[in-house]
Each structure stands twice: as structure tokens, then as C-alpha cells.
Amino acid sequence: MTETMRAQWYERYGRPGGVLESRMIERPSPGPGQVLVKVHATSVQPLDWHLMTGEPRVMRVGMGLRRPSRNIPGADVAGTVESIGEGVTRFRVGDEVLGEVGGGGCAEYLAAPERRLVAKPDSVSFEEAAAVPVAGLTALQGLRDWGRQEAGQEVLIIGASGGVGTYAVQVAKALGARVTGVCSPRNVETARDLGADDVIDYTVSDYAATGRRYDLIFDVAGKKALSALQRLLVPGGTYVGIGGPKGPWVGPLPRVARMKVRSLFASRRMTFGIAAAKQEDLETLADLLGRGVIRSVIDRNYKLDETAAAVEYIGEGHAKGKVVVTI
Ligand SMILES: NC(=O)c1ccc[n+]([C@@H]2O[C@H](COP(=O)([O-])OP(=O)(O)OC[C@H]3O[C@@H](n4cnc5c(N)ncnc54)[C@H](OP(=O)(O)O)[C@@H]3O)[C@@H](O)[C@H]2O)c1
């Protein structure tokens, strides 16, 4: 008899509340090199909102022109290994894992390649672990790789209080920076608690008008004019963008193109990156998490059948830390 499982499922583009439904579907079994994970928690990101609404529409070229090619949200998972496929060497049944799996986390079980998973530190909950992968990878790769951050640098993090920003503040500190965080007033204390040396409330102060210059700007929000941001860099400094305007058709693409043009002849580099699910980077994050060097800030915790509300909320763009779904 076919075994089934509960999952959150959508097969047309639209607002989460209108297209996402609870379904019983066939439980996957692990293929060669795959691990079957009993999912305990997942987290949602702005990308889940974009993939579900099909906006910006340019994304549909790669994600399904008429209907979405991905049906279950949730790229981050934390859970327990239920069974393993042929050739799996890193994990055994019963191991607790976390990982970045590209989608499918909003379900009771998930079959994932073992290279997308790492061991979950014992000291953190499944929710705290599920919050990390995409946001943590973006912060780590953005600062260390695209931004080439060095110890002692002045780093400005614009959007220091959301999913990516809360990890970015902690990772930048762990890499030895002096960090200035930008956020709204309700999050100033959180940014300070996470280690930001200075915090600027963007609703009352213009962080581009303080006269200070930075070696590295990590911009989660992507809202300020690039000309103003480039002027905030010291010569040889770097601006790293990861997000941008929401727009229904092309989203951040024009901004990304302008960054490239602005970098052509300038000593102040501007770059945009997309995080990659590298196992060694997940290992680094799990290690930092296990040693308490970084921690997850969880804004809201939803149940599986409340996933639509979770995705609506993340789509508003003002989460305070991560939005988690417990299975
Ligand atoms: N490139 C990649 O690989 C990658 C990976 C993950 C995410 N992203 C993108 O990065 C962006 C952020 O993702 P996230 O998960 O961190 O989202 P999030 O949890 O919704 O956080 C967004 C943050 O932006 C802040 N913000 C909004 N307007 C601002 C402004 N004018 N100035 C400064 N901060 C502002 C918000 O803070 P307040 O509530 O205080 O306003 C909020 O904390 C999204 O566009 C997402 O698609 C890209």
C-alpha cells in the first residue's frame, strides 16, 4: 500500500491564501544518494512568496510559464533521518540534520540529496536550526566571499533585523568587523543584542548623511539610490546587494544591471550575489550555531496548516528575524 503524508501544496500562481492548500500526497522514498528526512521544522523566505505569486513575472521563465514547477514551499529543513538511499555514507537513521533543499520543506517527509544536509547541533532546537540555511548562507557568502570582508573593517548592514540581516550582523562580528546596523525603531534593541556596535534607525536618520564611510556595505533592503550608496564606500570598498525592489515584472534586475555599470570604472565595487547551497558553508554555520557564536532570532512560529499565513507575513517584508513553520 502507498504511504501518504501531509503537505502544503500549490499548483497555480497567486496570493498564498488563495493557492496554498493542505493535501495528503504520496510519501517520497529516498533514491540513490538521498536521505529521507522526517521534517520537524522549516522556515519560509521572501523567495517562497515570489515563487508562489509568480512575481516578478520574469521569474516564470525559469520556474514555469503557465504554472509553477515547484509545488511545496520551504527550502530550509531540520529533522530526523528516517531512512537512507543506496550509497549514502554521511548519515544514519535517527541522525538529526539541517539543510537547504530548494523546496519541499512544508511536508512531513522530504527526500533530499545527502550533500544538501549537515548534522544539526544538539544544543539547538529544530526550529532554531531550520531558520539558518538560506539566510545564514546568504549572510556568510555575502560578507566573506562576495564582500571579501576582513577583520577590522567598518561594515554597514542595511536591513539588520530581518531573516538575513540578523545572521549578517553576527557573521560580520564573527569575522572581526565593526558593525553599523540599519533597521526600524522596533528592532534597534535586537540589532544591538546581536552585536551591532552602532544602530541607525532609518525612520529618523539618513544613514547616507552621517559623513561616515564604510569598507563594506551589505544591503538586504535594496531601496536607496546606488549613487548615494557608492559614495558611502571608502576607495577600494565594496557594496554587496542581495535584494531589491519588488516590482511585478522584472523586480531587482534593472538595479542589478546598474550595479554592474557603476562598477566598470570605479574603485568602489558594487556586486549582487545569489546564495549557493554549499555543504561546507552549511557545516561552518552549524558549527557557529553549535558554539553559540551565532543564534537564530525567530519572529513567528506557525503550524504546517498555517503556512499560507506564514508566507503572506514574510511577503510584507518586515519580519523581525526568521519565520518558522513547525511540522
Ligand atoms: N540573493 C540571495 O541569495 C538572497 C537570499 C535570501 C534573501 N534574499 C533577498 O533579500 C531580501 C531580504 O530577505 P530576508 O529574508 O532578510 O527578508 P525579511 O526577513 O523580510 O527582512 C527584510 C528586512 O528589510 C528591512 N527593511 C525594509 N525596508 C527597509 C529600509 N527602507 N531600510 C532598511 N531596512 C529595511 C526590514 O526591517 P524593518 O522591519 O525594520 O523595516 C526587514 O528586517 C529579500 O529581498 C530577499 O528576496 C536574497
CSV table of C-alpha atoms and ligand atoms in Angstrom, one decimal:
chain,number,residue,atom,x,y,z
A,1,MET,CA,0.0,0.0,0.0
A,2,THR,CA,1.3,3.5,-0.8
A,3,GLU,CA,2.2,5.5,2.2
A,4,THR,CA,1.0,9.1,2.3
A,5,MET,CA,1.9,12.3,4.2
A,6,ARG,CA,0.5,15.8,4.8
A,7,ALA,CA,2.0,18.6,2.7
A,8,GLN,CA,1.2,22.2,1.8
A,9,TRP,CA,0.6,22.2,-2.0
A,10,TYR,CA,0.1,24.8,-4.7
A,11,GLU,CA,-0.1,24.4,-8.5
A,12,ARG,CA,-1.1,27.8,-9.7
A,13,TYR,CA,0.4,31.3,-9.2
A,14,GLY,CA,-1.5,33.6,-6.8
A,15,ARG,CA,-1.7,35.0,-3.2
A,16,PRO,CA,-0.7,32.3,-0.7
A,17,GLY,CA,-4.1,32.3,1.0
A,18,GLY,CA,-5.8,31.6,-2.4
A,19,VAL,CA,-3.5,29.0,-3.9
A,20,LEU,CA,-1.9,27.0,-1.0
A,21,GLU,CA,-3.9,24.0,0.4
A,22,SER,CA,-3.3,21.1,2.8
A,23,ARG,CA,-3.1,17.8,0.9
A,24,MET,CA,-2.4,14.1,1.5
A,25,ILE,CA,0.2,13.1,-1.1
A,26,GLU,CA,2.5,10.1,-1.7
A,27,ARG,CA,5.3,9.9,0.8
A,28,PRO,CA,8.7,10.0,-1.1
A,29,SER,CA,11.3,7.3,-0.8
A,30,PRO,CA,15.0,8.1,-1.0
A,31,GLY,CA,16.7,7.4,-4.3
A,32,PRO,CA,20.5,6.7,-4.6
A,33,GLY,CA,22.5,9.3,-2.6
A,34,GLN,CA,19.3,10.6,-1.0
A,35,VAL,CA,18.2,10.8,2.6
A,36,LEU,CA,14.5,10.6,3.7
A,37,VAL,CA,14.1,13.3,6.4
A,38,LYS,CA,11.2,13.4,8.8
A,39,VAL,CA,10.8,17.1,8.8
A,40,HIS,CA,10.3,18.8,12.2
A,41,ALA,CA,10.6,22.4,11.1
A,42,THR,CA,11.1,24.5,8.0
A,43,SER,CA,11.4,28.3,7.5
A,44,VAL,CA,10.0,30.5,4.8
A,45,GLN,CA,11.7,33.3,2.9
A,46,PRO,CA,10.7,36.1,0.6
A,47,LEU,CA,11.6,33.7,-2.2
A,48,ASP,CA,8.7,31.5,-1.2
A,49,TRP,CA,6.4,34.5,-1.6
A,50,HIS,CA,7.8,35.3,-5.1
A,51,LEU,CA,7.7,31.7,-6.3
A,52,MET,CA,4.1,31.4,-5.1
A,53,THR,CA,2.8,34.7,-6.5
A,54,GLY,CA,4.9,34.3,-9.7
A,55,GLU,CA,6.2,37.9,-9.2
A,56,PRO,CA,8.3,39.3,-10.6
A,57,ARG,CA,7.0,37.7,-13.8
A,58,VAL,CA,10.4,37.3,-15.3
A,59,MET,CA,11.0,34.5,-12.8
A,60,ARG,CA,8.4,32.4,-14.5
A,61,VAL,CA,10.8,31.9,-17.4
A,62,GLY,CA,12.7,29.6,-15.2
A,63,MET,CA,10.0,28.5,-12.7
A,64,GLY,CA,7.1,27.6,-15.1
A,65,LEU,CA,5.5,30.0,-17.6
A,66,ARG,CA,1.9,28.9,-17.0
A,67,ARG,CA,2.1,27.1,-13.7
A,68,PRO,CA,4.7,26.7,-11.0
A,69,SER,CA,7.2,23.8,-11.4
A,70,ARG,CA,7.7,23.7,-7.6
A,71,ASN,CA,4.6,22.7,-5.6
A,72,ILE,CA,5.7,22.6,-2.0
A,73,PRO,CA,7.3,25.6,-0.3
A,74,GLY,CA,10.1,25.6,2.2
A,75,ALA,CA,13.8,25.5,1.2
A,76,ASP,CA,15.1,25.1,4.7
A,77,VAL,CA,14.6,22.0,6.8
A,78,ALA,CA,15.6,20.5,10.1
A,79,GLY,CA,14.5,17.0,11.0
A,80,THR,CA,15.5,13.4,11.7
A,81,VAL,CA,16.8,10.8,9.2
A,82,GLU,CA,14.1,8.3,8.6
A,83,SER,CA,15.8,6.1,6.0
A,84,ILE,CA,18.7,6.3,3.6
A,85,GLY,CA,19.1,5.5,-0.1
A,86,GLU,CA,21.8,3.4,-1.7
A,87,GLY,CA,25.3,4.9,-1.4
A,88,VAL,CA,24.6,7.3,1.4
A,89,THR,CA,27.7,7.5,3.7
A,90,ARG,CA,27.4,10.6,5.8
A,91,PHE,CA,24.1,9.8,7.7
A,92,ARG,CA,22.4,7.0,9.6
A,93,VAL,CA,18.8,6.5,10.6
A,94,GLY,CA,18.0,8.7,13.6
A,95,ASP,CA,20.6,11.4,12.9
A,96,GLU,CA,19.3,15.0,13.4
A,97,VAL,CA,20.1,17.1,10.4
A,98,LEU,CA,19.5,20.6,8.9
A,99,GLY,CA,19.8,21.6,5.3
A,100,GLU,CA,19.0,23.8,2.3
A,101,VAL,CA,16.9,21.6,-0.1
A,102,GLY,CA,15.4,24.1,-2.6
A,103,GLY,CA,11.8,23.4,-1.6
A,104,GLY,CA,9.6,20.7,-0.2
A,105,GLY,CA,10.1,21.5,3.4
A,106,CYS,CA,6.4,22.2,4.2
A,107,ALA,CA,5.6,18.5,4.3
A,108,GLU,CA,6.0,15.7,6.8
A,109,TYR,CA,8.8,14.0,4.8
A,110,LEU,CA,11.3,15.0,2.3
A,111,ALA,CA,13.8,13.1,0.1
A,112,ALA,CA,17.0,15.2,-0.2
A,113,PRO,CA,20.5,14.6,-1.6
A,114,GLU,CA,22.9,14.0,1.3
A,115,ARG,CA,25.1,16.8,0.0
A,116,ARG,CA,22.4,19.3,0.9
A,117,LEU,CA,22.4,18.3,4.6
A,118,VAL,CA,24.6,18.5,7.6
A,119,ALA,CA,24.4,17.4,11.2
A,120,LYS,CA,22.2,19.6,13.5
A,121,PRO,CA,24.0,20.8,16.6
A,122,ASP,CA,22.5,19.1,19.7
A,123,SER,CA,22.3,22.4,21.6
A,124,VAL,CA,19.7,24.0,19.3
A,125,SER,CA,16.0,23.2,18.6
A,126,PHE,CA,14.7,22.1,15.2
A,127,GLU,CA,13.1,25.5,14.8
A,128,GLU,CA,16.4,27.3,15.5
A,129,ALA,CA,18.2,25.0,13.1
A,130,ALA,CA,15.6,25.3,10.3
A,131,ALA,CA,15.9,29.1,10.5
A,132,VAL,CA,19.5,29.1,9.4
A,133,PRO,CA,20.2,27.6,5.9
A,134,VAL,CA,19.2,30.1,3.2
A,135,ALA,CA,19.5,33.2,5.4
A,136,GLY,CA,22.8,32.1,7.0
A,137,LEU,CA,24.3,31.1,3.7
A,138,THR,CA,23.4,34.4,2.2
A,139,ALA,CA,25.0,36.3,5.1
A,140,LEU,CA,28.1,34.1,5.1
A,141,GLN,CA,28.7,34.1,1.4
A,142,GLY,CA,27.7,37.7,1.0
A,143,LEU,CA,30.2,39.0,3.6
A,144,ARG,CA,33.1,36.6,3.3
A,145,ASP,CA,33.1,35.7,-0.4
A,146,TRP,CA,31.3,38.5,-2.4
A,147,GLY,CA,32.3,41.2,0.0
A,148,ARG,CA,35.7,39.8,0.9
A,149,GLN,CA,35.3,41.0,4.4
A,150,GLU,CA,38.5,41.3,6.5
A,151,ALA,CA,38.9,41.7,10.2
A,152,GLY,CA,38.9,45.3,11.5
A,153,GLN,CA,36.8,46.6,8.6
A,154,GLU,CA,33.9,49.0,9.0
A,155,VAL,CA,30.7,47.2,7.8
A,156,LEU,CA,27.3,48.7,7.2
A,157,ILE,CA,24.4,46.3,7.2
A,158,ILE,CA,21.2,47.8,5.8
A,159,GLY,CA,18.2,45.8,7.0
A,160,ALA,CA,19.9,44.3,10.1
A,161,SER,CA,16.8,42.9,11.7
A,162,GLY,CA,15.2,40.6,9.2
A,163,GLY,CA,15.9,37.0,8.3
A,164,VAL,CA,19.2,37.5,6.5
A,165,GLY,CA,20.2,40.7,8.5
A,166,THR,CA,20.1,39.1,11.9
A,167,TYR,CA,22.7,36.5,10.8
A,168,ALA,CA,24.6,39.1,8.8
A,169,VAL,CA,25.2,41.2,11.9
A,170,GLN,CA,26.5,38.1,13.8
A,171,VAL,CA,28.6,36.7,11.0
A,172,ALA,CA,30.2,40.2,10.3
A,173,LYS,CA,31.1,40.4,14.0
A,174,ALA,CA,32.5,36.8,14.0
A,175,LEU,CA,34.7,37.8,11.0
A,176,GLY,CA,36.0,40.7,13.1
A,177,ALA,CA,34.2,43.7,11.7
A,178,ARG,CA,33.0,46.9,13.4
A,179,VAL,CA,29.3,46.8,12.5
A,180,THR,CA,26.8,49.5,12.0
A,181,GLY,CA,23.2,48.1,11.5
A,182,VAL,CA,20.3,49.9,9.9
A,183,CYS,CA,16.7,49.0,11.0
A,184,SER,CA,13.4,50.4,12.1
A,185,PRO,CA,12.9,51.5,15.7
A,186,ARG,CA,11.1,48.4,17.0
A,187,ASN,CA,14.3,46.3,16.1
A,188,VAL,CA,17.1,48.6,17.4
A,189,GLU,CA,17.4,46.6,20.6
A,190,THR,CA,17.6,43.3,18.7
A,191,ALA,CA,20.3,44.6,16.4
A,192,ARG,CA,22.3,45.7,19.5
A,193,ASP,CA,21.8,42.4,21.3
A,194,LEU,CA,23.2,40.6,18.2
A,195,GLY,CA,26.4,42.6,18.4
A,196,ALA,CA,26.0,45.7,16.2
A,197,ASP,CA,28.3,48.4,17.5
A,198,ASP,CA,26.1,51.2,16.2
A,199,VAL,CA,22.5,51.1,15.1
A,200,ILE,CA,20.8,53.7,12.9
A,201,ASP,CA,17.0,53.9,12.9
A,202,TYR,CA,16.2,54.6,9.2
A,203,THR,CA,12.9,56.2,10.1
A,204,VAL,CA,14.6,59.1,11.8
A,205,SER,CA,18.2,59.3,10.5
A,206,ASP,CA,19.5,59.1,6.9
A,207,TYR,CA,22.4,56.7,7.2
A,208,ALA,CA,23.8,58.1,3.9
A,209,ALA,CA,24.1,61.6,5.5
A,210,THR,CA,26.2,60.8,8.6
A,211,GLY,CA,29.5,61.6,7.0
A,212,ARG,CA,30.8,58.1,7.8
A,213,ARG,CA,32.4,55.8,5.2
A,214,TYR,CA,32.5,52.0,5.1
A,215,ASP,CA,34.8,49.3,3.8
A,216,LEU,CA,31.8,47.1,3.1
A,217,ILE,CA,28.1,47.6,2.7
A,218,PHE,CA,25.8,44.6,2.9
A,219,ASP,CA,22.4,45.7,1.7
A,220,VAL,CA,19.4,43.5,2.4
A,221,ALA,CA,16.8,46.2,1.7
A,222,GLY,CA,18.0,47.4,-1.7
A,223,LYS,CA,15.9,50.6,-1.5
A,224,LYS,CA,18.4,53.5,-1.5
A,225,ALA,CA,19.9,55.0,-4.7
A,226,LEU,CA,23.0,53.3,-5.8
A,227,SER,CA,24.8,56.6,-6.3
A,228,ALA,CA,24.3,57.5,-2.6
A,229,LEU,CA,25.4,54.0,-1.5
A,230,GLN,CA,28.6,54.1,-3.7
A,231,ARG,CA,29.6,57.5,-2.1
A,232,LEU,CA,29.4,55.8,1.3
A,233,LEU,CA,32.3,53.5,0.4
A,234,VAL,CA,35.9,54.2,1.0
A,235,PRO,CA,38.1,53.9,-2.1
A,236,GLY,CA,38.5,50.1,-2.7
A,237,GLY,CA,35.3,49.4,-0.7
A,238,THR,CA,32.6,47.0,-1.8
A,239,TYR,CA,28.8,47.2,-1.9
A,240,VAL,CA,27.0,43.8,-1.8
A,241,GLY,CA,23.3,43.8,-2.7
A,242,ILE,CA,21.1,40.7,-2.2
A,243,GLY,CA,17.6,42.1,-2.5
A,244,GLY,CA,15.8,44.9,-4.3
A,245,PRO,CA,12.5,46.5,-5.4
A,246,LYS,CA,9.6,44.1,-5.6
A,247,GLY,CA,8.2,45.2,-9.0
A,248,PRO,CA,5.6,42.9,-10.7
A,249,TRP,CA,7.6,42.3,-13.9
A,250,VAL,CA,11.4,42.5,-13.6
A,251,GLY,CA,11.9,43.0,-9.8
A,252,PRO,CA,15.5,43.9,-9.0
A,253,LEU,CA,17.0,43.2,-12.4
A,254,PRO,CA,17.4,46.8,-13.6
A,255,ARG,CA,19.1,47.6,-10.2
A,256,VAL,CA,21.5,44.7,-10.7
A,257,ALA,CA,22.3,45.9,-14.2
A,258,ARG,CA,23.0,49.4,-12.9
A,259,MET,CA,25.3,48.0,-10.2
A,260,LYS,CA,27.4,46.3,-12.9
A,261,VAL,CA,27.7,49.5,-14.9
A,262,ARG,CA,28.6,51.5,-11.8
A,263,SER,CA,31.4,49.1,-11.1
A,264,LEU,CA,33.0,49.3,-14.5
A,265,PHE,CA,35.4,52.2,-14.0
A,266,ALA,CA,35.0,52.8,-10.3
A,267,SER,CA,37.4,51.9,-7.4
A,268,ARG,CA,34.2,51.3,-5.3
A,269,ARG,CA,32.9,47.9,-6.4
A,270,MET,CA,29.1,47.0,-6.5
A,271,THR,CA,28.0,43.4,-6.7
A,272,PHE,CA,24.9,41.3,-6.4
A,273,GLY,CA,25.0,37.7,-5.3
A,274,ILE,CA,22.7,34.7,-5.0
A,275,ALA,CA,23.5,32.2,-2.2
A,276,ALA,CA,24.6,28.7,-3.2
A,277,ALA,CA,23.7,25.6,-1.1
A,278,LYS,CA,27.4,24.6,-0.4
A,279,GLN,CA,27.7,21.8,2.2
A,280,GLU,CA,31.0,23.2,3.6
A,281,ASP,CA,29.3,26.5,4.3
A,282,LEU,CA,26.4,24.8,6.0
A,283,GLU,CA,29.0,23.0,8.1
A,284,THR,CA,30.5,26.3,9.0
A,285,LEU,CA,27.1,27.8,10.0
A,286,ALA,CA,26.2,24.6,12.0
A,287,ASP,CA,29.5,24.9,13.8
A,288,LEU,CA,28.9,28.6,14.6
A,289,LEU,CA,25.4,27.8,15.8
A,290,GLY,CA,26.5,24.9,17.9
A,291,ARG,CA,29.2,27.0,19.6
A,292,GLY,CA,26.8,29.9,20.2
A,293,VAL,CA,28.7,32.3,18.0
A,294,ILE,CA,25.5,32.9,16.1
A,295,ARG,CA,21.9,32.3,17.2
A,296,SER,CA,18.6,32.3,15.4
A,297,VAL,CA,16.1,35.1,16.1
A,298,ILE,CA,12.6,33.7,15.5
A,299,ASP,CA,9.9,36.2,14.9
A,300,ARG,CA,6.9,34.0,14.4
A,301,ASN,CA,6.3,30.2,14.5
A,302,TYR,CA,3.4,28.8,12.5
A,303,LYS,CA,1.9,25.3,12.3
A,304,LEU,CA,2.0,23.4,9.0
A,305,ASP,CA,-1.6,24.2,8.1
A,306,GLU,CA,-0.9,27.9,8.7
A,307,THR,CA,1.8,28.0,6.0
A,308,ALA,CA,-0.2,30.4,3.8
A,309,ALA,CA,-0.3,33.0,6.7
A,310,ALA,CA,3.5,32.5,7.2
A,311,VAL,CA,4.2,33.2,3.5
A,312,GLU,CA,1.8,36.2,3.5
A,313,TYR,CA,3.6,37.6,6.5
A,314,ILE,CA,7.1,37.1,5.0
A,315,GLY,CA,5.9,38.8,1.9
A,316,GLU,CA,5.2,42.0,3.8
A,317,GLY,CA,9.0,42.5,4.1
A,318,HIS,CA,9.2,43.4,7.8
A,319,ALA,CA,10.0,40.2,9.6
A,320,LYS,CA,12.0,40.5,12.8
A,321,GLY,CA,14.3,37.6,12.3
A,322,LYS,CA,13.0,34.4,10.8
A,323,VAL,CA,9.5,33.0,10.2
A,324,VAL,CA,9.4,29.3,11.0
A,325,VAL,CA,6.8,26.5,10.4
A,326,THR,CA,6.7,23.6,12.8
A,327,ILE,CA,5.5,20.3,11.2
B,1,LIG,N1,20.4,36.9,-3.1
B,1,LIG,C1,20.1,35.9,-2.3
B,1,LIG,O1,20.7,34.8,-2.4
B,1,LIG,C2,19.0,36.1,-1.3
B,1,LIG,C3,18.8,35.2,-0.3
B,1,LIG,C4,17.9,35.4,0.7
B,1,LIG,C5,17.1,36.6,0.6
B,1,LIG,N2,17.3,37.4,-0.4
B,1,LIG,C6,16.5,38.7,-0.6
B,1,LIG,O2,17.0,39.6,0.5
B,1,LIG,C7,15.9,40.3,0.9
B,1,LIG,C8,15.7,40.2,2.4
B,1,LIG,O3,15.5,38.8,2.8
B,1,LIG,P1,15.1,38.5,4.3
B,1,LIG,O4,14.8,37.0,4.3
B,1,LIG,O5,16.1,39.1,5.2
B,1,LIG,O6,13.7,39.3,4.4
B,1,LIG,P2,13.0,39.8,5.7
B,1,LIG,O7,13.1,38.8,6.8
B,1,LIG,O8,11.6,40.2,5.2
B,1,LIG,O9,13.7,41.1,6.1
B,1,LIG,C9,13.7,42.3,5.4
B,1,LIG,C10,14.3,43.4,6.3
B,1,LIG,O10,14.4,44.6,5.5
B,1,LIG,C11,14.3,45.6,6.4
B,1,LIG,N3,13.9,46.9,5.7
B,1,LIG,C12,12.7,47.1,5.0
B,1,LIG,N4,12.8,48.3,4.4
B,1,LIG,C13,13.9,48.9,4.8
B,1,LIG,C14,14.6,50.1,4.6
B,1,LIG,N5,14.0,51.1,3.8
B,1,LIG,N6,15.8,50.3,5.1
B,1,LIG,C15,16.4,49.4,5.8
B,1,LIG,N7,15.9,48.2,6.1
B,1,LIG,C16,14.6,47.9,5.6
B,1,LIG,C17,13.2,45.2,7.3
B,1,LIG,O11,13.3,45.8,8.5
B,1,LIG,P3,12.2,46.7,9.2
B,1,LIG,O12,11.0,45.8,9.5
B,1,LIG,O13,12.9,47.2,10.5
B,1,LIG,O14,11.8,47.7,8.2
B,1,LIG,C18,13.4,43.7,7.4
B,1,LIG,O15,14.1,43.4,8.6
B,1,LIG,C19,14.7,39.9,0.1
B,1,LIG,O16,14.5,40.7,-1.0
B,1,LIG,C20,15.0,38.5,-0.4
B,1,LIG,O17,14.4,38.1,-1.5
B,1,LIG,C21,18.2,37.2,-1.4
